[in-house]
Short mmCIF file of C-alpha atoms in Angstrom, two decimals:
data_model
loop_
_atom_site.label_atom_id
_atom_site.label_comp_id
_atom_site.label_asym_id
_atom_site.label_seq_id
_atom_site.Cartn_x
_atom_site.Cartn_y
_atom_site.Cartn_z
CA MET A 267 117.99 67.57 125.04
CA SER A 268 114.80 65.27 124.32
CA ILE A 269 111.78 66.10 124.18
CA GLU A 270 108.17 62.96 122.83
CA SER A 271 106.70 62.45 120.46
CA ARG A 272 102.80 64.45 121.63
CA GLU A 273 105.35 67.30 121.88
CA ALA A 274 106.81 67.06 118.66
CA ALA A 275 103.48 67.34 116.71
CA ALA A 276 102.14 70.62 118.83
CA ALA A 277 105.41 71.94 117.17
CA LEU A 278 105.32 71.07 114.41
CA SER A 279 101.54 71.45 114.58
CA ASP A 280 102.09 75.67 115.74
CA ILE A 281 104.97 75.59 112.87
CA GLU A 282 102.26 74.24 110.11
CA ASP A 283 99.62 77.37 112.41
CA ILE A 284 102.57 80.25 112.07
CA VAL A 285 102.92 79.43 108.05
CA ARG A 286 100.03 79.93 107.23
CA ARG A 287 99.82 83.13 109.21
CA VAL A 288 103.11 84.62 107.26
CA ARG A 289 101.56 83.31 104.06
CA GLN A 290 98.67 85.52 104.29
CA SER A 291 99.77 88.68 105.34
CA ARG A 292 102.14 88.18 102.70
CA ILE A 293 98.88 87.75 100.59
CA TYR A 294 96.88 90.32 102.57
CA GLN A 295 99.74 93.11 101.73
CA LEU A 296 100.26 93.03 98.45
CA ALA A 297 95.97 92.61 98.01
CA SER A 298 95.77 95.83 99.66
CA LEU A 299 97.94 97.87 97.46
CA LEU A 300 95.62 96.80 95.01
CA LEU A 301 92.78 97.09 96.06
CA ILE A 302 93.60 100.83 97.27
CA MET A 303 94.71 101.60 93.75
CA TRP A 304 91.81 99.83 92.24
CA GLY A 305 89.68 101.09 94.81
CA ALA A 306 90.97 104.85 94.43
CA LEU A 307 90.08 104.49 90.07
CA VAL A 308 86.82 103.24 90.43
CA PHE A 309 85.43 105.79 92.56
CA ALA A 310 86.97 108.34 90.16
CA ALA A 311 85.02 106.05 87.36
CA ASN A 312 81.71 106.82 88.98
CA ILE A 313 81.74 109.68 90.32
CA GLY A 314 83.14 110.41 86.64
CA SER A 315 80.43 108.59 85.13
CA PHE A 316 77.44 110.41 86.80
CA LEU A 317 79.47 114.13 86.28
CA TRP A 318 79.30 113.37 82.24
CA PRO A 319 77.11 110.60 81.43
CA ARG A 320 77.80 110.01 77.66
CA THR A 321 81.97 109.90 78.10
CA ALA A 322 81.38 107.17 81.06
CA GLY A 323 81.88 104.36 78.48
CA TYR A 324 85.52 105.93 77.67
CA ILE A 325 85.62 106.28 81.49
CA TRP A 326 85.61 102.56 82.03
CA ILE A 327 88.24 101.76 79.40
CA ALA A 328 90.33 104.32 80.56
CA VAL A 329 89.86 102.75 84.74
CA ASN A 330 90.32 99.34 83.17
CA VAL A 331 93.41 100.19 81.93
CA ALA A 332 95.07 101.77 84.04
CA GLY A 333 94.15 99.49 86.19
CA ILE A 334 95.77 96.40 84.79
CA ALA A 335 98.77 99.29 83.87
CA GLY A 336 98.47 99.80 87.35
CA SER A 337 98.45 95.55 88.73
CA PHE A 338 101.72 95.26 87.11
CA ALA A 339 103.33 97.42 88.29
CA ILE A 340 102.25 96.48 92.07
CA SER A 341 103.59 93.36 91.55
CA ALA A 342 106.69 95.00 89.77
CA PHE A 343 107.21 96.81 93.52
CA GLY A 344 106.24 93.41 95.98
CA GLN A 345 108.91 91.50 93.22
CA ALA A 346 111.25 93.44 94.24
CA ARG A 347 110.57 93.77 97.95
CA THR A 348 109.55 90.07 98.69
CA GLY A 349 110.18 87.88 95.87
CA VAL A 350 106.57 86.93 94.79
CA ARG A 351 104.84 88.31 91.81
CA SER A 352 101.55 89.10 92.93
CA PHE A 353 100.27 90.16 88.56
CA ASP A 354 101.22 87.74 85.88
CA GLY A 355 101.19 86.41 83.03
CA ARG A 356 98.16 83.91 83.73
CA ALA A 357 96.32 86.46 85.99
CA LEU A 358 95.98 89.02 82.91
CA ALA A 359 94.89 85.79 81.27
CA ALA A 360 92.17 84.82 84.33
CA LEU A 361 91.02 89.43 84.18
CA LEU A 362 90.27 88.87 80.11
CA LEU A 363 88.55 85.72 80.17
CA PHE A 364 86.56 87.33 82.88
CA PHE A 365 86.16 90.22 81.78
CA ALA A 366 85.13 88.22 78.08
CA PHE A 367 82.23 86.03 80.63
CA GLY A 368 81.17 89.76 81.18
CA LEU A 369 80.37 91.45 78.64
CA PHE A 370 79.05 87.95 76.81
CA THR A 371 76.71 88.32 79.92
CA CYS A 372 75.87 91.90 80.16
CA TRP A 373 75.22 91.60 75.82
CA LEU A 374 73.16 88.77 76.54
CA GLY A 375 71.01 90.63 79.03
CA HIS A 376 70.55 94.00 76.94
CA PHE A 377 72.46 95.73 80.61
CA GLY A 378 70.83 99.40 81.00
CA PRO A 379 73.83 101.81 82.75
CA ARG A 380 71.64 100.97 86.28
CA GLU A 381 71.76 97.28 86.08
CA LEU A 382 75.45 97.24 84.10
CA GLY A 383 76.68 99.93 87.97
CA THR A 384 75.57 96.62 89.52
CA PHE A 385 76.82 94.07 87.41
CA TRP A 386 79.95 94.44 87.25
CA PRO A 387 81.17 95.54 91.40
CA ILE A 388 78.46 92.41 92.31
CA TYR A 389 80.05 89.89 89.36
CA PHE A 390 83.58 91.78 90.49
CA MET A 391 82.70 90.91 94.51
CA LEU A 392 81.80 87.07 93.78
CA MET A 393 85.45 87.55 92.87
CA TYR A 394 86.51 88.25 95.73
CA THR A 395 84.55 86.21 97.87
CA ILE A 396 85.35 82.94 96.37
CA ALA A 397 89.49 83.79 96.32
CA GLY A 398 88.61 84.49 99.79
CA LEU A 399 87.33 80.86 100.99
CA TRP A 400 91.06 80.34 100.38
CA VAL A 401 92.70 83.04 100.98
CA GLY A 402 91.74 85.17 104.13
CA LYS A 403 87.86 85.39 105.69
CA ALA A 404 88.81 89.13 105.36
CA PHE A 405 88.31 88.98 100.92
CA VAL A 406 85.09 87.23 101.45
CA ALA A 407 83.99 90.49 104.50
CA ILE A 408 85.07 92.79 102.15
CA GLY A 409 83.01 90.99 98.73
CA LEU A 410 79.81 89.89 100.59
CA SER A 411 79.53 93.76 102.13
CA ILE A 412 80.07 95.83 99.12
CA THR A 413 77.40 93.63 96.98
CA ALA A 414 75.24 94.63 99.75
CA LEU A 415 75.65 98.25 99.29
CA THR A 416 75.33 97.73 95.82
CA LEU A 417 71.94 96.02 95.73
CA ILE A 418 70.22 98.59 98.39
CA GLY A 419 71.76 101.51 95.27
CA TYR A 420 70.33 99.47 92.80
CA PHE A 421 66.88 99.55 94.48
CA PHE A 422 66.73 102.47 96.46
CA VAL A 423 69.08 105.71 96.56
CA GLY A 424 67.57 106.43 93.33
CA PRO A 425 69.54 109.14 90.84
CA TRP A 426 72.21 108.78 93.43
CA PHE A 427 73.04 105.96 92.06
CA GLU A 428 76.75 106.59 90.90
CA PRO A 429 77.81 108.89 93.86
CA TRP A 430 76.65 105.68 96.38
CA MET A 431 78.61 103.49 94.14
CA ALA A 432 81.22 105.79 94.46
CA PHE A 433 81.31 105.47 98.06
CA VAL A 434 80.61 102.07 98.12
CA ASN A 435 82.48 99.66 95.39
CA GLY A 436 85.50 102.53 94.94
CA GLY A 437 85.48 103.62 99.53
CA GLY A 438 84.80 100.24 100.26
CA LEU A 439 87.77 98.30 98.42
CA MET A 440 89.87 101.03 99.56
CA LEU A 441 88.83 100.79 103.28
CA GLY A 442 88.83 97.19 102.29
CA GLY A 443 92.92 97.56 101.39
CA LEU A 444 93.82 100.14 104.41
CA TRP A 445 92.08 97.25 106.72
CA MET A 446 94.04 94.90 104.71
CA ARG A 447 97.15 96.18 105.62
CA ARG A 448 96.85 96.23 109.39
CA SER A 449 95.40 93.06 110.03
CA MET B 227 114.52 60.04 121.92
CA ALA B 228 116.10 61.64 119.22
CA GLU B 229 118.21 65.46 120.72
CA ILE B 230 116.87 68.69 118.97
CA ASP B 231 117.83 72.47 119.30
CA ASP B 232 116.69 73.60 122.33
CA ILE B 233 118.15 77.22 120.94
CA ILE B 234 115.06 76.65 118.80
CA HIS B 235 112.94 74.60 121.04
CA GLN B 236 111.65 77.11 122.55
CA PRO B 237 107.95 78.00 121.74
CA LEU B 238 108.38 82.11 121.22
CA ARG B 239 111.82 80.86 119.76
CA LEU B 240 110.30 78.03 116.84
CA ARG B 241 107.90 80.81 116.09
CA ILE B 242 109.80 82.97 114.76
CA MET B 243 112.01 80.53 113.03
CA ALA B 244 108.91 79.20 111.50
CA ALA B 245 107.81 82.54 110.79
CA LEU B 246 110.99 83.71 108.83
CA ASN B 247 111.56 80.35 107.62
CA ALA B 248 108.26 80.83 105.47
CA LEU B 249 110.33 83.47 103.95
CA PRO B 250 111.53 83.76 100.41
CA GLY B 251 115.19 84.59 100.28
CA ALA B 252 117.02 87.35 101.57
CA SER B 253 113.53 88.54 103.15
CA GLY B 254 112.31 89.52 106.87
CA LEU B 255 109.69 90.55 109.02
CA GLU B 256 109.46 93.29 110.24
CA PHE B 257 109.53 93.82 114.48
CA SER B 258 105.58 94.25 114.70
CA ARG B 259 104.66 92.21 112.35
CA LEU B 260 106.60 89.73 114.14
CA LYS B 261 105.10 90.52 117.24
CA LYS B 262 101.70 90.40 115.15
CA LEU B 263 102.31 87.30 114.28
CA THR B 264 103.84 85.75 116.93
CA GLY B 265 101.04 87.33 118.83
CA ALA B 266 104.73 88.23 122.09
CA THR B 267 105.05 91.42 124.20
CA ASP B 268 107.63 93.48 122.76
CA GLY B 269 110.19 92.67 126.59
CA ASN B 270 109.64 89.22 125.32
CA LEU B 271 109.49 88.74 121.81
CA GLY B 272 112.75 91.30 122.06
CA ALA B 273 114.76 89.24 124.49
CA HIS B 274 114.22 85.78 122.58
CA ILE B 275 115.49 87.39 119.49
CA GLU B 276 118.40 88.72 120.77
CA THR B 277 119.07 84.92 121.72
CA LEU B 278 118.52 83.69 118.55
CA ALA B 279 121.02 86.64 117.12
CA LYS B 280 123.55 85.24 119.06
CA ALA B 281 123.90 81.67 118.08
CA GLY B 282 124.31 82.66 114.43
CA TYR B 283 120.01 81.85 113.67
CA VAL B 284 118.50 85.52 112.60
CA ALA B 285 120.39 89.05 111.48
CA VAL B 286 118.55 92.50 113.29
CA ASP B 287 119.22 95.12 111.18
CA LYS B 288 117.87 98.71 112.72
CA ALA B 289 117.26 101.46 110.75
CA PHE B 290 114.75 104.94 110.40
CA VAL B 291 112.47 104.73 107.75
CA GLY B 292 111.62 109.33 108.12
CA LYS B 293 112.32 109.59 111.68
CA LYS B 294 110.45 106.38 112.91
CA PRO B 295 112.94 103.28 114.17
CA GLN B 296 112.90 99.96 112.46
CA THR B 297 113.59 96.61 113.35
CA THR B 298 113.56 94.40 110.44
CA VAL B 299 114.57 90.37 111.70
CA THR B 300 115.92 87.29 108.98
CA ALA B 301 117.27 83.82 109.38
CA THR B 302 120.80 83.87 108.48
CA ALA B 303 121.42 80.66 106.31
CA ALA B 304 122.82 79.06 109.46
CA GLY B 305 119.01 79.85 110.88
CA ARG B 306 117.46 78.09 108.01
CA GLY B 307 119.83 74.63 108.28
CA ALA B 308 119.41 74.91 111.41
CA PHE B 309 115.36 75.08 111.52
CA ALA B 310 115.25 72.88 109.00
CA ARG B 311 117.02 70.03 110.74
CA HIS B 312 115.09 70.47 113.67
CA VAL B 313 111.88 69.82 112.13
CA ALA B 314 113.25 66.87 110.50
CA THR B 315 114.26 65.88 114.02
CA LEU B 316 110.42 66.43 115.54
CA GLN B 317 108.95 64.80 111.96
CA GLU B 318 111.84 61.57 113.32
CA ILE B 319 110.75 61.71 116.91
CA ILE B 320 106.61 61.02 115.44
CA ALA B 321 107.85 58.48 113.00
CA GLY B 322 109.64 56.56 114.97
CA ALA B 323 107.11 56.59 118.27
CA ALA B 324 104.35 55.33 115.05
CA GLY B 325 106.75 51.95 114.27
CA LYS B 326 106.39 51.10 118.06
CA PRO B 327 104.45 48.87 119.39
#
């Protein structure tokens, strides 16, 4: 069987398209587990902060440590299954730098509890949205939706801000993760 | 004009091989995910996987996860080699055409 160059070019373009889809699908599979885990943790931390506001600082430290440990565990599980490591030393360094800049901004801005509860989700969603420009539209959609809902909560939800954020941020991440698994 | 692998060149089989070849090592894809990635129907995908399996290009593993049957398709070493040669041939055809006056 022999073919013309136009057909060969079309076949190569088809291959490129499928490879891109497979890559995106694998990113979504790994990211979905991370999103579901972080969503559950953020949900619990927001409810905990609402019920026990004095210990909110400790709750968030515990949640972040658990989240980082869980990310390593999910990455190891993913590596065993697919050969791809999604969370490694470089990812941890990036996350710590990200946290450091966030802490510096909070210190500089003298944020109150409500501002802190608004700043961190928006800051994290900025990362999701930027990453989405490269890895998939789902990240952009999740990032922008949660940012918008967080701002609505900040301006209009009054004393129910933490429960609102539990559902918007925690629930949003979990729903986003479940949606990614299906896409 | 160069000779190409007509088992792989069929459009859906090309997409199946491209998807499986994009995975690392011995990883495979579940039937349902492969169906979504290639945009094929159940029957069509099953028939083309069978053709590729007969050629020794893919391995099909059927197992039960809980009570649900799960079919996983993996590219064999022979399949990966054939796919790499096929892609090289496609590139040669394009390069050859570009070199013509």
